[in-house]
Amino acid sequence: MKVTLLSIVVLFWSFAECSNPHPLDPLTPSEINLVQTIVQKAYPTSHNLTFNYVGLDEPDKLKVLSWDSSNPKPEPKPKPKPPPPPPRRAFVMVRSQKQSHEITVDLSKRSIVSTKVYQGNGYPPLTAGEIEEATQLPLNHEPFKESLRKRGLNDVSQVQCVAFTLGWYGEAKTRRIVKIKCHYRNGTVNFYARPVEGVEMVVDIDDMKIVGYNDRYVVALPKAEGTEYRASKLKPPSAPKPKQDHGPGFTIDGHSVSWDSWDFHVGYDSRAGPIISLASYYDVQRKKHRTVLYKGFISELFVPYQDPTEEWYYKTFFDGGEYGLGRFMSPLKASTDCPSDASFINAYYASSDGTPVEIPNAFCIFEKYAGGIMWRHTEAAIPNELITETRSEKTLVVRTVSTVANYDYITDWEFTPSGSIKSVVGLTGILALKATNYTNTEEIKKDIYGTLVADNTIGVNHDHFFTYSLDFDVDGVANSFVKYNFETVRVKDRSIPRKSYWTVVSETAKTEADARINLGSKPTELLVVNPNKKTKQGNKIGYRLIPGPMAHPLLVGDDFPQIRGAFTDYDVWVTPYNKSEKWVAGLYVDRSRGDDTLAVWSRRNRRIENRDIVMWYTMGFRHVPCQEEFPIMPTLSGGFELRPTNFFERNPILETK
Amino acid sequence: MKVTLLSIVVLFWSFAECSNPHPLDPLTPSEINLVQTIVQKAYPTSHNLTFNYVGLDEPDKLKVLSWDSSNPKPEPKPKPKPPPPPPRRAFVMVRSQKQSHEITVDLSKRSIVSTKVYQGNGYPPLTAGEIEEATQLPLNHEPFKESLRKRGLNDVSQVQCVAFTLGWYGEAKTRRIVKIKCHYRNGTVNFYARPVEGVEMVVDIDDMKIVGYNDRYVVALPKAEGTEYRASKLKPPSAPKPKQDHGPGFTIDGHSVSWDSWDFHVGYDSRAGPIISLASYYDVQRKKHRTVLYKGFISELFVPYQDPTEEWYYKTFFDGGEYGLGRFMSPLKASTDCPSDASFINAYYASSDGTPVEIPNAFCIFEKYAGGIMWRHTEAAIPNELITETRSEKTLVVRTVSTVANYDYITDWEFTPSGSIKSVVGLTGILALKATNYTNTEEIKKDIYGTLVADNTIGVNHDHFFTYSLDFDVDGVANSFVKYNFETVRVKDRSIPRKSYWTVVSETAKTEADARINLGSKPTELLVVNPNKKTKQGNKIGYRLIPGPMAHPLLVGDDFPQIRGAFTDYDVWVTPYNKSEKWVAGLYVDRSRGDDTLAVWSRRNRRIENRDIVMWYTMGFRHVPCQEEFPIMPTLSGGFELRPTNFFERNPILETK
């Protein structure tokens, strides 16, 4: 009877399936059924088989490649019939009689090709069925019921247990056991938030019974309130501002922009280009606008080329201070440079004789929906409920493009509903090219300081260092710069078989010298906090920097371009706010001697703790050109994120629908 | 007469402008006009003034903050009248009589507040007008005309010159000079591609005349063919496959996907989740499908928690090998998990008893248009032409979400028309939470191994190491792994005042030991090349890895979890292809002892040069939880890019409209 039923299922599925299988197609339902039938037949019915893994046993790569090369790609249509794929095989791992079996099944021949009993260490993956069974065991386990009663948790139907693999900690002999920890759901579906801490059980998966029990200590059960995430159960607090029914979700009043919870000002300067100021986030819980960033802009863009010959050695440009990232902003076009529904703002600079010059559509502002997910969770473990809550992401982008001669620099400032500010730069346009007699690399006997990208054409090696000025005002003006140093700690407790873990050693920078950072040199997280304010939980209110691409300068420190570009000596610097310290390469950059750079200002080693502070962050791209970048370069992007870190009491977009 | 005209302009603009200026608004056209008038009046008419910089002289930060705090944000409407902003001032840098002047203008009082003649080093930014004038000078300069004739370039109207700042190389005294280099446009608007190499001029900007001339050598002028980028002038080669007029731009045949120039297979495995195979790109120029990636998938996801206490120390999960990233894939929903026009594919795995289980809509596939720019250039320097060519970007995304208990891992494989493959992971879902009696950090006297994220709730510190298996087949099966080591070189030529530059020292890994990389430890670019094929220019055909977030393991090497997770000891490893080496943590991971990891396989130190090779790349997130992540975590994303690098002869999306 059972076999007949199975056969029907197989027949049904065979009918529904693709008639031209690809050799790498995953196993179909009918193939899985077939595996089940074949394997079950091969073992005595008294043996309980658990199918821990059933997957495609891939054909040899060479067979796949040979099949693929003779399988015409979908052009032209109609597609000719492809050659037959290599034989379909399944690789199966079953657990039976406390042993792990590896079985290879030939699906075409409906037979077992090979079997092996695995004698080594370790076990196959847990199955969903095993996990489900194991996590039900505590519900009828008397000691556990007693532990619940001890904690005043009287409704066993509200208990939700989770099975955890427990790894290996040097035991000479292992069993196939897992640890079980339980949660008390009562009042929430977010049971992970309500762990019954201090109690753990050990389950032998092969025997499917509890073989260890430990109720070591009692602590508070976290409350259910505030843990809900289903839209249907949440009463959203009143939105910060009325949403528009039609048109863009943002308003532009002059240069002030309001969108979602964000308010900020989009400034313009002929040298810096776009300037984001007074960015604040309306906190629904606190019912107020909270400041984040007083100002953010690219203070300098240093582009040293790496060809030391007579006609090229001097090319070490400071595109901000020598030319002007704002002056050379390009008019943007809807539908290509920006989405068709973008809004635009013009910019004006003074020409040589002082007359205003308009850059029409110099800024575009648009809501970006890129198919991203703002947050999500699927909860399949709760009996008789399948929860899927997903919030799709929309962000707001302020875009400009600075075309400094050949290069086009796309600068996006992006604001997210969750409180992040991102800045993404895109490099496109045309490479700086050098003519040569070479047409093939074989002719080249010495360094050409770049790549032969076309006949007679070298794309010369260079760097792009974008140095941002980030004047944080995290929930107020007085801020501190904090390094979370990650340090390995040796476990001293002899009862614990684990030897090490990492912890956070928080270090607040007292002076500028404490805040000079080369990213990547040691494991660190960098934050700007408001030391005068704390969350309800007592955490420091902060934002952290999630850095973008890095490229430390490789010129020697006493080389002239590096003296002038000494602000790239570190990736991050922090200085006290000083109105006159705006341009990291100095106010007068053309032919400068490096006597007015950030590196010079910072020598004073001023106090920066609990002050109005400015972070200077350099994002670097090391650029060895390639042929793809000729005659025009596909955009290469990189960006950083300023992300709220204990700035909010809780997820600020929980109530968003 | 002149003054009258100006006044009219000012009046006109005043009328058109925002009536509620923000103190950080950039200078308006009328304000720039006013600056011009006021400054010109203050200087004798015989002085030629060049306005090198005119920008807002920002009010003091405290004044801005005070104004801002009393300026109600746009809620509720109608907006009340804001308080008057601080006085508007402009900061002006003019060049006159070979001196740099700094002038502060009060725009409200229409008067000059202060002036200063700058005596220090350096000069203000070049103006667009100065650059234009300087770049015209060569056209009437006899020695340059002679240089052109010598090179057979007879049409001076086709000459396009560019002014370059020349920095400072230790000269005791500097002048305000720039270098001029010219290009011969004839036949292209992409004049940067046609440099008249070997010739340079020096222009004194203050005197606006050529003060230096050097024709040092003659090399070939690169040809104009192949340099065009305007759609109107390009004849696109026939597209690789017919585009659909309606519906999505991709086709799905079973598990095979075709889109734009890409063909690939989307596989599924209960352990790995999504598997991208046989990714190839149709090269229009070579008229063939060229292989890139034989296979890419997440081989393991190692998540060690960092709490060494009895109930938590063992939590060092291997989500792939212990649970299954595929088995725990979640059904995706259109309009939230994926865009509304996404296509879906189901997945099937075997349950404990071998019966197939369906995950409906386990994959979604969609075209992503995020408002990005594929490439662009604005060319404003050519007389009587303003060129703006921009190609907006559309990519193809294959998305899955693996929900391993509390965590939701979003995995996007993204294909770009320019030949890149990106993989972006997003972390969301619910933190692993530990109950505690603490409700405020002030009560805490010892390490809690995490962050107090809510009352009685600790979010425990942990890492996420995504280890990818990337079986490259770059234009064929036999590949090599190449490191571009960036090295600083001292300039030896005494005639060159620059002291250093960096160069690329290419190193091909011979054996596995040569290919173990800790990213960030030294400046490197990592490539996989086909050593048997070269571009027309002779460059090795390759792809490079642009890495994503890094987090090196911090457990001690002899700690049990790190022995089992030893594949994270390096960020990048390369091994010869071996069908049995698929799972970096071993085939049997639950309770494994680390005797079947990548680190063990790789001890053999096999040859990997010009072989079928596999790269193992780990993307790491170090995760100190924060309150924002409770009760559910806003997505934290990171991704890497595999980018063609001399794989194509030239920009492969040049002809795209």
Coordinates of C-alpha atoms in Angstrom, one line a residue, chain A residues 22 24-26 29 32-33 36 40 50-54 58 60-61 64-65 68 73-75 79 93 100 102 118 121-127 129-130 163-175 177 179 181 190 192-193 195 197-198 200 216-217 219-220 222-223 226-227 229 240 253 255-256 258 263 265 268-270 277-278 280 289 294-295 305-306 308 310-317 321-323 327 330 336-337 339 348 350-356 368-371 373-378 390 392 399 401 403 405-406 408 410 428-430 433-435 437 439-441 447 449 452 454-457 461-463 471 473 477 486 488 490 496-504 535-539 546 554-556 558-561 564 577 579 582 588-593 595 612 622 624 626-628 630-636 643-651 654, chain B residues 22 24-26 29 32-33 36 40 50-54 58 60-61 64-65 68 73-75 79 93 100 102 118 121-127 129-130 163-175 177 179 181 190 192-193 195 197-198 200 216-217 219-220 222-223 226-227 229 240 253 255-256 258 263 265 268-270 277-278 280 289 294-295 305-306 308 310-317 321-323 327 330 336-337 339 348 350-356 368-371 373-378 390 392 399 401 403 405-406 408 410 428-430 433-435 437 439-441 447 449 452 454-457 461-463 471 473 477 486 488 490 496-504 535-539 546 554-556 558-561 564 577 579 582 588-593 595 612 622 624 626-628 630-636 643-651 654:
Chain A
H22 CA 20.2 20.2 -16.8
L24 CA 23.2 20.4 -12.4
D25 CA 19.4 20.6 -11.7
P26 CA 18.6 19.9 -8.1
P29 CA 10.4 15.7 -5.9
I32 CA 13.7 12.4 -4.1
N33 CA 10.8 10.0 -3.9
Q36 CA 13.5 7.2 -0.7
Q40 CA 14.3 2.0 2.0
T50 CA 16.8 9.1 8.9
F51 CA 17.6 10.8 5.7
N52 CA 20.0 13.5 6.8
Y53 CA 21.1 14.6 3.4
V54 CA 19.8 13.9 0.0
E58 CA 27.1 16.0 -9.4
D60 CA 32.2 15.0 -13.1
K61 CA 33.0 18.6 -14.0
V64 CA 29.2 18.8 -17.4
L65 CA 31.5 21.0 -19.4
D68 CA 27.3 22.3 -21.7
K73 CA 22.6 28.6 -25.5
P74 CA 19.2 30.1 -26.1
E75 CA 20.0 31.8 -29.4
K79 CA 16.1 26.0 -29.3
M93 CA 23.5 10.4 3.9
S100 CA 26.2 7.2 9.3
E102 CA 26.8 7.2 2.5
Y118 CA 31.3 6.3 7.7
N121 CA 34.4 11.9 13.4
G122 CA 31.3 14.0 13.2
Y123 CA 27.7 13.5 12.1
P124 CA 25.6 14.5 9.2
P125 CA 23.3 17.6 9.4
L126 CA 20.3 17.5 11.7
T127 CA 17.1 17.1 9.9
G129 CA 12.2 16.4 11.7
E130 CA 14.9 15.5 14.3
A163 CA 18.0 22.5 19.6
F164 CA 21.6 23.7 19.4
T165 CA 24.5 21.8 18.0
L166 CA 27.1 21.7 20.7
G167 CA 30.3 21.3 18.7
W168 CA 33.3 19.4 20.0
Y169 CA 35.5 20.4 22.9
G170 CA 38.1 17.8 23.1
E171 CA 36.0 14.8 24.2
A172 CA 37.8 11.6 23.2
K173 CA 34.4 10.0 22.3
T174 CA 31.4 11.8 21.0
R175 CA 27.7 10.9 20.8
I177 CA 23.8 14.9 21.0
K179 CA 21.6 20.9 23.6
K181 CA 17.2 25.5 25.6
N190 CA 9.2 36.5 19.3
Y192 CA 13.8 34.2 21.2
A193 CA 13.4 37.3 23.3
P195 CA 14.8 32.6 27.1
E197 CA 17.9 31.1 31.1
G198 CA 20.0 28.8 33.3
E200 CA 19.6 23.3 29.5
R216 CA 22.0 26.0 37.2
Y217 CA 20.5 29.4 38.0
V219 CA 17.3 34.9 36.3
A220 CA 14.5 37.2 35.3
P222 CA 12.4 39.2 29.9
K223 CA 9.0 40.7 29.4
G226 CA 8.1 45.4 23.1
T227 CA 9.1 42.2 21.4
Y229 CA 7.1 42.5 15.3
P240 CA 6.4 62.1 12.2
D253 CA 11.7 73.7 0.6
H255 CA 17.5 73.5 0.0
S256 CA 15.8 71.9 3.0
S258 CA 12.2 66.3 4.6
D263 CA 15.3 66.4 7.8
H265 CA 19.8 70.6 4.3
Y268 CA 26.5 73.6 -2.3
D269 CA 30.0 74.9 -2.5
S270 CA 32.0 75.4 -5.7
S277 CA 24.0 69.7 6.9
L278 CA 21.8 69.6 10.0
S280 CA 18.3 65.0 12.1
H289 CA 14.0 65.5 16.1
Y294 CA 25.9 68.8 11.6
K295 CA 27.8 68.6 8.3
Y305 CA 49.2 59.3 -10.5
Q306 CA 52.1 56.8 -10.4
P308 CA 57.5 59.2 -12.4
E310 CA 59.1 63.9 -16.9
E311 CA 55.7 64.5 -18.4
W312 CA 53.7 62.7 -15.7
Y313 CA 55.5 62.8 -12.3
Y314 CA 53.8 66.0 -11.2
K315 CA 50.2 64.7 -11.8
T316 CA 49.1 64.4 -8.2
F317 CA 45.8 66.3 -8.3
G321 CA 41.2 72.6 -3.9
E322 CA 42.8 72.9 -7.3
Y323 CA 39.8 72.6 -9.5
R327 CA 32.3 74.0 -10.0
S330 CA 27.5 68.3 -14.4
T336 CA 19.6 58.2 -17.2
D337 CA 21.6 60.0 -14.5
P339 CA 15.3 58.0 -12.1
Y348 CA 25.3 78.5 -9.0
A350 CA 30.9 82.6 -9.6
S351 CA 32.7 82.7 -12.9
S352 CA 36.2 84.2 -13.2
D353 CA 34.7 87.7 -13.4
G354 CA 32.3 87.2 -10.6
T355 CA 29.1 86.6 -12.6
P356 CA 26.9 83.8 -11.5
K368 CA 15.3 54.6 -4.3
Y369 CA 13.5 51.3 -4.2
A370 CA 16.1 48.7 -5.2
G371 CA 14.1 45.6 -4.1
I373 CA 14.6 44.3 2.5
M374 CA 14.6 46.6 5.5
W375 CA 14.1 43.8 8.0
R376 CA 12.4 40.4 7.9
H377 CA 11.8 37.2 9.8
T378 CA 10.1 33.9 9.0
T390 CA 9.0 41.6 5.7
S392 CA 10.8 46.3 1.9
R399 CA 23.0 62.6 -6.1
V401 CA 28.2 64.1 -10.4
T403 CA 33.2 65.8 -13.8
A405 CA 38.0 66.8 -16.9
N406 CA 38.2 63.2 -17.9
D408 CA 33.1 61.6 -13.6
I410 CA 29.1 60.2 -8.8
T428 CA 33.3 56.5 -14.2
G429 CA 34.2 58.6 -17.2
I430 CA 37.5 58.4 -19.0
L433 CA 45.6 58.1 -20.9
K434 CA 49.2 58.2 -22.1
A435 CA 50.4 57.6 -25.6
N437 CA 54.5 53.2 -29.3
T439 CA 50.6 47.9 -29.1
N440 CA 51.3 44.6 -27.2
T441 CA 52.7 43.8 -23.8
D447 CA 57.7 49.4 -16.2
Y449 CA 53.4 52.5 -14.9
L452 CA 48.3 48.9 -22.1
A454 CA 44.4 49.8 -26.3
D455 CA 46.9 50.2 -29.2
N456 CA 49.4 52.9 -28.3
T457 CA 47.5 53.7 -25.1
N461 CA 48.1 53.7 -12.4
H462 CA 46.7 56.0 -9.7
D463 CA 44.8 56.3 -6.5
D471 CA 30.9 66.8 11.8
D473 CA 26.4 66.0 16.4
V477 CA 26.9 69.0 20.0
F486 CA 38.3 43.6 20.1
T488 CA 41.1 37.8 22.6
R490 CA 41.8 33.2 27.5
I496 CA 34.7 25.4 30.7
P497 CA 36.3 23.4 27.9
R498 CA 36.4 26.4 25.6
K499 CA 39.8 28.2 25.5
S500 CA 39.0 31.7 24.3
Y501 CA 36.6 34.3 23.2
W502 CA 36.8 37.9 22.2
T503 CA 35.5 40.9 24.1
V504 CA 35.1 44.6 23.6
T535 CA 19.6 55.0 26.6
K536 CA 17.1 53.7 29.1
Q537 CA 19.4 50.6 29.3
G538 CA 22.3 52.8 30.0
N539 CA 24.2 52.4 26.8
I546 CA 31.2 51.1 8.7
L554 CA 52.1 54.2 -0.8
L555 CA 54.2 57.3 -1.5
V556 CA 57.1 57.8 1.0
D558 CA 58.7 62.9 2.7
D559 CA 57.7 62.9 -0.9
F560 CA 56.2 66.2 -1.9
P561 CA 52.8 65.0 -3.0
R564 CA 50.7 68.0 0.6
Y577 CA 35.4 71.6 15.7
K579 CA 35.4 76.8 11.9
K582 CA 37.4 72.9 6.6
Y588 CA 45.2 77.5 -0.8
V589 CA 46.0 74.1 -2.4
D590 CA 47.3 74.9 -5.9
R591 CA 51.1 74.6 -5.5
S592 CA 50.7 74.3 -1.7
R593 CA 53.5 73.0 0.5
D595 CA 51.7 73.6 5.7
D612 CA 32.2 69.3 19.4
R622 CA 43.8 51.9 -5.8
V624 CA 45.3 49.7 -11.9
C626 CA 42.2 47.5 -17.3
Q627 CA 41.0 47.2 -20.9
E628 CA 37.3 47.2 -19.8
F630 CA 38.6 51.9 -22.4
P631 CA 37.3 54.0 -24.0
I632 CA 35.0 54.8 -21.1
M633 CA 34.9 53.2 -17.7
P634 CA 32.0 51.1 -16.2
T635 CA 31.2 52.6 -12.8
L636 CA 33.3 51.3 -9.9
R643 CA 24.8 53.5 11.4
P644 CA 22.9 54.2 14.6
T645 CA 24.3 52.2 17.5
N646 CA 22.4 52.5 20.7
F647 CA 21.1 55.8 19.3
F648 CA 17.6 54.4 19.5
E649 CA 16.0 52.5 22.4
R650 CA 14.9 49.9 19.9
N651 CA 14.5 49.2 16.2
L654 CA 9.4 48.3 13.8
Chain B
H22 CA 18.2 78.8 5.4
L24 CA 23.3 77.3 5.1
D25 CA 21.7 77.9 1.7
P26 CA 24.4 78.4 -0.9
P29 CA 22.7 84.2 -8.2
I32 CA 26.8 86.3 -6.3
N33 CA 26.0 89.4 -8.4
Q36 CA 30.7 90.9 -7.7
Q40 CA 34.6 95.3 -8.0
T50 CA 39.7 87.0 -10.9
F51 CA 37.1 85.6 -8.7
N52 CA 38.7 82.3 -7.7
Y53 CA 36.3 81.4 -5.0
V54 CA 33.0 82.8 -3.9
E58 CA 28.9 80.2 7.1
D60 CA 29.0 80.3 13.5
K61 CA 27.8 76.8 14.2
V64 CA 23.0 78.0 13.1
L65 CA 22.0 75.5 15.8
D68 CA 17.6 75.6 13.7
K73 CA 10.4 71.3 11.3
P74 CA 7.7 70.8 8.7
E75 CA 5.1 69.4 11.1
K79 CA 4.5 75.9 8.6
M93 CA 39.0 84.7 -2.9
S100 CA 45.6 86.5 -3.4
E102 CA 40.5 87.1 1.0
Y118 CA 47.3 86.2 1.7
N121 CA 52.2 79.4 0.1
G122 CA 49.8 78.1 -2.5
Y123 CA 47.1 79.7 -4.6
P124 CA 43.3 79.6 -4.8
P125 CA 41.5 77.2 -7.1
L126 CA 41.8 77.7 -10.8
T127 CA 38.6 79.1 -12.3
G129 CA 37.7 80.8 -17.2
E130 CA 41.4 80.7 -16.4
A163 CA 45.5 72.4 -18.0
F164 CA 47.1 70.5 -15.1
T165 CA 48.0 71.8 -11.7
L166 CA 51.6 70.9 -11.2
G167 CA 51.9 70.7 -7.4
W168 CA 55.0 71.5 -5.6
Y169 CA 58.3 69.7 -5.7
G170 CA 60.5 71.5 -3.2
E171 CA 61.0 74.7 -5.2
A172 CA 62.0 77.6 -2.8
K173 CA 59.8 80.0 -4.7
T174 CA 56.7 79.2 -6.7
R175 CA 54.7 81.0 -9.4
I177 CA 51.8 78.2 -13.2
K179 CA 51.2 72.6 -17.2
K181 CA 49.1 69.0 -22.5
N190 CA 37.1 61.3 -26.7
Y192 CA 41.6 62.1 -23.8
A193 CA 42.3 58.9 -25.8
P195 CA 47.3 62.6 -26.2
E197 CA 52.6 62.7 -25.9
G198 CA 56.0 64.1 -25.2
E200 CA 54.2 70.0 -22.6
R216 CA 60.9 65.9 -25.5
Y217 CA 59.9 62.9 -27.6
V219 CA 55.4 58.5 -30.0
A220 CA 52.5 57.2 -31.9
P222 CA 46.6 56.5 -30.6
K223 CA 44.0 56.0 -33.3
G226 CA 37.2 52.5 -31.0
T227 CA 37.2 55.6 -28.8
Y229 CA 31.1 56.5 -26.8
P240 CA 23.4 38.4 -28.0
D253 CA 14.1 27.4 -18.5
H255 CA 16.9 26.2 -13.5
S256 CA 18.7 27.8 -16.4
S258 CA 19.4 33.8 -19.5
D263 CA 23.7 32.5 -19.0
H265 CA 22.3 27.8 -13.8
Y268 CA 19.8 24.2 -5.0
D269 CA 21.3 22.0 -2.2
S270 CA 19.7 21.5 1.2
S277 CA 26.9 27.3 -11.9
L278 CA 28.2 27.6 -15.4
S280 CA 29.1 32.6 -18.9
H289 CA 29.8 32.6 -24.8
Y294 CA 31.9 27.1 -13.0
K295 CA 30.3 27.2 -9.6
Y305 CA 29.3 33.3 19.9
Q306 CA 31.6 34.9 22.4
P308 CA 32.3 31.5 27.6
E310 CA 28.4 27.2 30.9
E311 CA 25.2 27.6 28.9
W312 CA 26.7 29.5 26.0
Y313 CA 30.3 28.6 25.5
Y314 CA 29.5 25.8 23.0
K315 CA 27.5 28.0 20.7
T316 CA 29.8 28.1 17.7
F317 CA 27.5 27.1 14.9
G321 CA 26.9 21.7 7.8
E322 CA 25.0 21.4 11.1
Y323 CA 21.6 22.7 10.0
R327 CA 16.8 23.3 4.1
S330 CA 12.1 30.6 3.5
T336 CA 8.0 42.6 0.1
D337 CA 10.8 40.0 0.0
P339 CA 9.9 43.2 -6.2
Y348 CA 12.6 20.6 -2.7
A350 CA 14.1 15.3 1.6
S351 CA 12.5 15.2 5.0
S352 CA 13.8 12.9 7.8
D353 CA 11.9 10.0 6.3
G354 CA 13.0 10.7 2.8
T355 CA 9.8 12.3 1.5
P356 CA 10.2 15.4 -0.6
K368 CA 16.9 45.5 -10.4
Y369 CA 16.9 49.1 -11.4
A370 CA 18.1 51.1 -8.4
G371 CA 18.7 54.3 -10.2
I373 CA 24.6 54.6 -13.5
M374 CA 26.4 52.0 -15.6
W375 CA 28.8 54.5 -17.1
R376 CA 28.6 58.2 -18.0
H377 CA 30.6 61.2 -19.1
T378 CA 29.9 64.8 -19.6
T390 CA 24.8 58.2 -19.5
S392 CA 21.5 53.7 -16.5
R399 CA 17.7 36.0 -4.1
V401 CA 16.7 33.9 2.4
T403 CA 16.2 31.5 8.1
A405 CA 16.2 29.6 13.7
N406 CA 16.4 33.3 14.8
D408 CA 17.5 35.5 8.5
I410 CA 19.4 37.3 2.6
T428 CA 18.4 40.4 9.6
G429 CA 15.9 38.5 11.8
I430 CA 16.3 38.1 15.6
L433 CA 19.3 36.7 23.2
K434 CA 20.3 35.8 26.8
A435 CA 18.2 36.5 29.8
N437 CA 18.7 40.2 35.8
T439 CA 18.1 46.3 33.3
N440 CA 20.7 49.0 33.2
T441 CA 24.4 49.0 32.4
D447 CA 31.8 41.3 31.3
Y449 CA 29.8 39.2 26.6
L452 CA 22.1 45.0 27.2
A454 CA 16.4 45.6 26.5
D455 CA 15.4 45.0 30.1
N456 CA 16.7 41.6 31.2
T457 CA 18.0 40.9 27.7
N461 CA 28.6 39.1 20.8
H462 CA 29.3 36.9 17.8
D463 CA 30.8 36.7 14.3
D471 CA 35.3 27.7 -8.8
D473 CA 36.7 29.0 -15.1
V477 CA 39.1 25.6 -17.1
F486 CA 51.7 47.1 -4.7
T488 CA 56.7 51.6 -3.3
R490 CA 62.1 55.2 -5.0
I496 CA 62.8 64.1 -11.5
P497 CA 61.9 65.9 -8.3
R498 CA 59.4 63.3 -7.2
K499 CA 60.7 60.8 -4.7
S500 CA 58.5 57.8 -5.0
Y501 CA 55.6 56.0 -6.8
W502 CA 54.0 52.6 -6.5
T503 CA 54.1 49.9 -9.0
V504 CA 52.5 46.5 -9.5
T535 CA 43.9 40.0 -25.0
K536 CA 44.9 41.5 -28.3
Q537 CA 47.0 43.9 -26.2
G538 CA 48.7 40.9 -24.6
N539 CA 47.2 41.3 -21.1
I546 CA 36.9 43.1 -4.8
L554 CA 39.9 36.2 17.2
L555 CA 39.8 32.8 18.9
V556 CA 43.1 31.2 19.6
D558 CA 44.1 25.7 19.3
D559 CA 40.7 26.4 20.6
F560 CA 38.2 23.7 19.5
P561 CA 35.8 25.9 17.6
R564 CA 36.8 23.1 13.4
Y577 CA 39.7 21.5 -8.1
K579 CA 35.3 17.0 -6.6
K582 CA 33.2 20.9 -1.4
Y588 CA 30.3 15.6 8.7
V589 CA 30.3 18.8 10.6
D590 CA 28.1 18.2 13.6
R591 CA 30.5 17.4 16.5
S592 CA 33.4 17.4 14.0
R593 CA 37.0 17.6 15.1
D595 CA 40.0 16.8 10.5
D612 CA 41.4 24.0 -12.6
R622 CA 32.0 41.1 13.7
V624 CA 28.4 43.6 18.7
C626 CA 22.9 47.2 19.7
Q627 CA 19.5 48.2 20.9
E628 CA 18.4 49.1 17.4
F630 CA 15.8 44.5 19.2
P631 CA 13.3 43.0 18.9
I632 CA 14.2 42.5 15.2
M633 CA 17.2 43.6 13.4
P634 CA 17.4 46.1 10.5
T635 CA 19.3 44.5 7.7
L636 CA 23.1 44.9 7.8
R643 CA 35.0 42.1 -11.8
P644 CA 36.3 41.4 -15.3
T645 CA 39.9 42.6 -15.5
N646 CA 41.3 42.5 -19.0
F647 CA 38.7 39.8 -19.7
F648 CA 37.3 41.9 -22.4
E649 CA 39.2 43.8 -25.1
R650 CA 37.3 46.9 -24.2
N651 CA 34.2 48.2 -22.3
L654 CA 29.8 50.6 -24.8

